Amino acid sequence: MEIAALVCGICSLVGCWIPSMGWIGSICGVVAIVLGAISIKKDLPKKKLGKIGMILGIIGLALGIIMTIVVVACTAALVNAGGQALLEAFN
């Protein structure tokens, strides 16, 4: 349980930096948070790994959400700029 939380936390940190796939980091972050919380609550022997996985999951979740917002904002800006250029080309 603790090692799974740690692996999911690491995957969330790696996955959140993929520009159009930031939501993968968010999903892994949620899984890491849940598994880390369960390992802390059950007082398992490797509780530190569960804590570290939960912390990495929280960071990965936050970064995944931020990256998703940035990608959506940049895409909207590019679409808007492209629309402006088309309007100017036909006028």
PDB file of C-alpha atoms in Angstrom:
ATOM      1  CA  MET A   1       0.000   0.000   0.000  1.00  0.00           C
ATOM      2  CA  GLU A   2       2.786   2.432   0.909  1.00  0.00           C
ATOM      3  CA  ILE A   3       4.905   1.607  -2.103  1.00  0.00           C
ATOM      4  CA  ALA A   4       1.874   1.974  -4.372  1.00  0.00           C
ATOM      5  CA  ALA A   5       1.254   5.439  -2.897  1.00  0.00           C
ATOM      6  CA  LEU A   6       4.876   6.370  -3.528  1.00  0.00           C
ATOM      7  CA  VAL A   7       4.820   5.073  -7.116  1.00  0.00           C
ATOM      8  CA  CYS A   8       1.546   6.886  -7.855  1.00  0.00           C
ATOM      9  CA  GLY A   9       2.962  10.073  -6.324  1.00  0.00           C
ATOM     10  CA  ILE A  10       6.030   9.880  -8.535  1.00  0.00           C
ATOM     11  CA  CYS A  11       3.863   9.155 -11.586  1.00  0.00           C
ATOM     12  CA  SER A  12       1.700  12.160 -10.755  1.00  0.00           C
ATOM     13  CA  LEU A  13       4.751  14.422 -10.700  1.00  0.00           C
ATOM     14  CA  VAL A  14       5.978  13.056 -14.010  1.00  0.00           C
ATOM     15  CA  GLY A  15       2.525  12.963 -15.621  1.00  0.00           C
ATOM     16  CA  CYS A  16       1.593  16.519 -14.752  1.00  0.00           C
ATOM     17  CA  TRP A  17       4.360  17.941 -16.962  1.00  0.00           C
ATOM     18  CA  ILE A  18       3.028  16.377 -20.176  1.00  0.00           C
ATOM     19  CA  PRO A  19       1.288  19.407 -21.717  1.00  0.00           C
ATOM     20  CA  SER A  20      -1.951  17.945 -23.055  1.00  0.00           C
ATOM     21  CA  MET A  21      -2.078  15.100 -20.539  1.00  0.00           C
ATOM     22  CA  GLY A  22      -1.903  16.969 -17.219  1.00  0.00           C
ATOM     23  CA  TRP A  23      -5.079  15.231 -16.134  1.00  0.00           C
ATOM     24  CA  ILE A  24      -3.134  11.952 -15.926  1.00  0.00           C
ATOM     25  CA  GLY A  25      -0.966  13.515 -13.236  1.00  0.00           C
ATOM     26  CA  SER A  26      -4.088  14.641 -11.432  1.00  0.00           C
ATOM     27  CA  ILE A  27      -5.609  11.146 -11.457  1.00  0.00           C
ATOM     28  CA  CYS A  28      -2.381   9.567 -10.196  1.00  0.00           C
ATOM     29  CA  GLY A  29      -2.180  12.288  -7.552  1.00  0.00           C
ATOM     30  CA  VAL A  30      -5.642  11.476  -6.237  1.00  0.00           C
ATOM     31  CA  VAL A  31      -4.795   7.770  -6.115  1.00  0.00           C
ATOM     32  CA  ALA A  32      -1.538   8.543  -4.278  1.00  0.00           C
ATOM     33  CA  ILE A  33      -3.365  10.712  -1.740  1.00  0.00           C
ATOM     34  CA  VAL A  34      -5.953   8.009  -1.056  1.00  0.00           C
ATOM     35  CA  LEU A  35      -3.387   5.206  -0.767  1.00  0.00           C
ATOM     36  CA  GLY A  36      -1.125   7.348   1.415  1.00  0.00           C
ATOM     37  CA  ALA A  37      -3.993   8.249   3.733  1.00  0.00           C
ATOM     38  CA  ILE A  38      -5.000   4.592   4.042  1.00  0.00           C
ATOM     39  CA  SER A  39      -1.433   3.531   4.855  1.00  0.00           C
ATOM     40  CA  ILE A  40      -1.128   6.249   7.498  1.00  0.00           C
ATOM     41  CA  LYS A  41      -4.480   5.392   9.033  1.00  0.00           C
ATOM     42  CA  LYS A  42      -3.774   1.637   9.178  1.00  0.00           C
ATOM     43  CA  ASP A  43      -0.403   2.308  10.833  1.00  0.00           C
ATOM     44  CA  LEU A  44       1.498   0.038   8.467  1.00  0.00           C
ATOM     45  CA  PRO A  45       5.242  -0.563   8.968  1.00  0.00           C
ATOM     46  CA  LYS A  46       6.445   1.662   6.117  1.00  0.00           C
ATOM     47  CA  LYS A  47       4.294   4.630   7.084  1.00  0.00           C
ATOM     48  CA  LYS A  48       6.958   7.123   5.933  1.00  0.00           C
ATOM     49  CA  LEU A  49       6.683   5.915   2.347  1.00  0.00           C
ATOM     50  CA  GLY A  50       2.915   6.434   2.511  1.00  0.00           C
ATOM     51  CA  LYS A  51       3.423   9.971   3.799  1.00  0.00           C
ATOM     52  CA  ILE A  52       5.941  10.771   1.092  1.00  0.00           C
ATOM     53  CA  GLY A  53       3.607   9.311  -1.552  1.00  0.00           C
ATOM     54  CA  MET A  54       0.732  11.393  -0.230  1.00  0.00           C
ATOM     55  CA  ILE A  55       2.841  14.576  -0.299  1.00  0.00           C
ATOM     56  CA  LEU A  56       4.011  13.839  -3.851  1.00  0.00           C
ATOM     57  CA  GLY A  57       0.395  13.145  -4.809  1.00  0.00           C
ATOM     58  CA  ILE A  58      -0.741  16.505  -3.442  1.00  0.00           C
ATOM     59  CA  ILE A  59       2.034  18.318  -5.320  1.00  0.00           C
ATOM     60  CA  GLY A  60       1.321  16.338  -8.511  1.00  0.00           C
ATOM     61  CA  LEU A  61      -2.413  17.024  -8.234  1.00  0.00           C
ATOM     62  CA  ALA A  62      -1.839  20.749  -7.814  1.00  0.00           C
ATOM     63  CA  LEU A  63       0.640  20.909 -10.689  1.00  0.00           C
ATOM     64  CA  GLY A  64      -1.645  18.800 -12.895  1.00  0.00           C
ATOM     65  CA  ILE A  65      -4.540  21.185 -12.310  1.00  0.00           C
ATOM     66  CA  ILE A  66      -2.318  24.201 -12.988  1.00  0.00           C
ATOM     67  CA  MET A  67      -0.937  22.636 -16.178  1.00  0.00           C
ATOM     68  CA  THR A  68      -4.442  21.817 -17.414  1.00  0.00           C
ATOM     69  CA  ILE A  69      -5.537  25.421 -16.821  1.00  0.00           C
ATOM     70  CA  VAL A  70      -2.433  26.745 -18.604  1.00  0.00           C
ATOM     71  CA  VAL A  71      -2.980  24.480 -21.612  1.00  0.00           C
ATOM     72  CA  VAL A  72      -6.644  25.507 -21.874  1.00  0.00           C
ATOM     73  CA  ALA A  73      -5.754  29.205 -21.571  1.00  0.00           C
ATOM     74  CA  CYS A  74      -2.989  28.971 -24.191  1.00  0.00           C
ATOM     75  CA  THR A  75      -5.248  27.047 -26.560  1.00  0.00           C
ATOM     76  CA  ALA A  76      -7.992  29.647 -26.151  1.00  0.00           C
ATOM     77  CA  ALA A  77      -5.502  32.452 -26.810  1.00  0.00           C
ATOM     78  CA  LEU A  78      -4.203  30.735 -29.947  1.00  0.00           C
ATOM     79  CA  VAL A  79      -7.708  30.111 -31.257  1.00  0.00           C
ATOM     80  CA  ASN A  80      -8.623  33.728 -30.558  1.00  0.00           C
ATOM     81  CA  ALA A  81      -5.480  35.022 -32.305  1.00  0.00           C
ATOM     82  CA  GLY A  82      -6.121  32.738 -35.271  1.00  0.00           C
ATOM     83  CA  GLY A  83      -9.699  33.993 -35.540  1.00  0.00           C
ATOM     84  CA  GLN A  84      -8.490  37.594 -35.488  1.00  0.00           C
ATOM     85  CA  ALA A  85      -5.987  36.858 -38.255  1.00  0.00           C
ATOM     86  CA  LEU A  86      -8.688  35.241 -40.402  1.00  0.00           C
ATOM     87  CA  LEU A  87     -10.989  38.227 -39.947  1.00  0.00           C
ATOM     88  CA  GLU A  88      -8.217  40.637 -40.934  1.00  0.00           C
ATOM     89  CA  ALA A  89      -7.305  38.519 -43.969  1.00  0.00           C
ATOM     90  CA  PHE A  90     -10.847  38.589 -45.358  1.00  0.00           C
ATOM     91  CA  ASN A  91     -11.505  42.294 -44.663  1.00  0.00           C
TER      92      ASN A  91
END
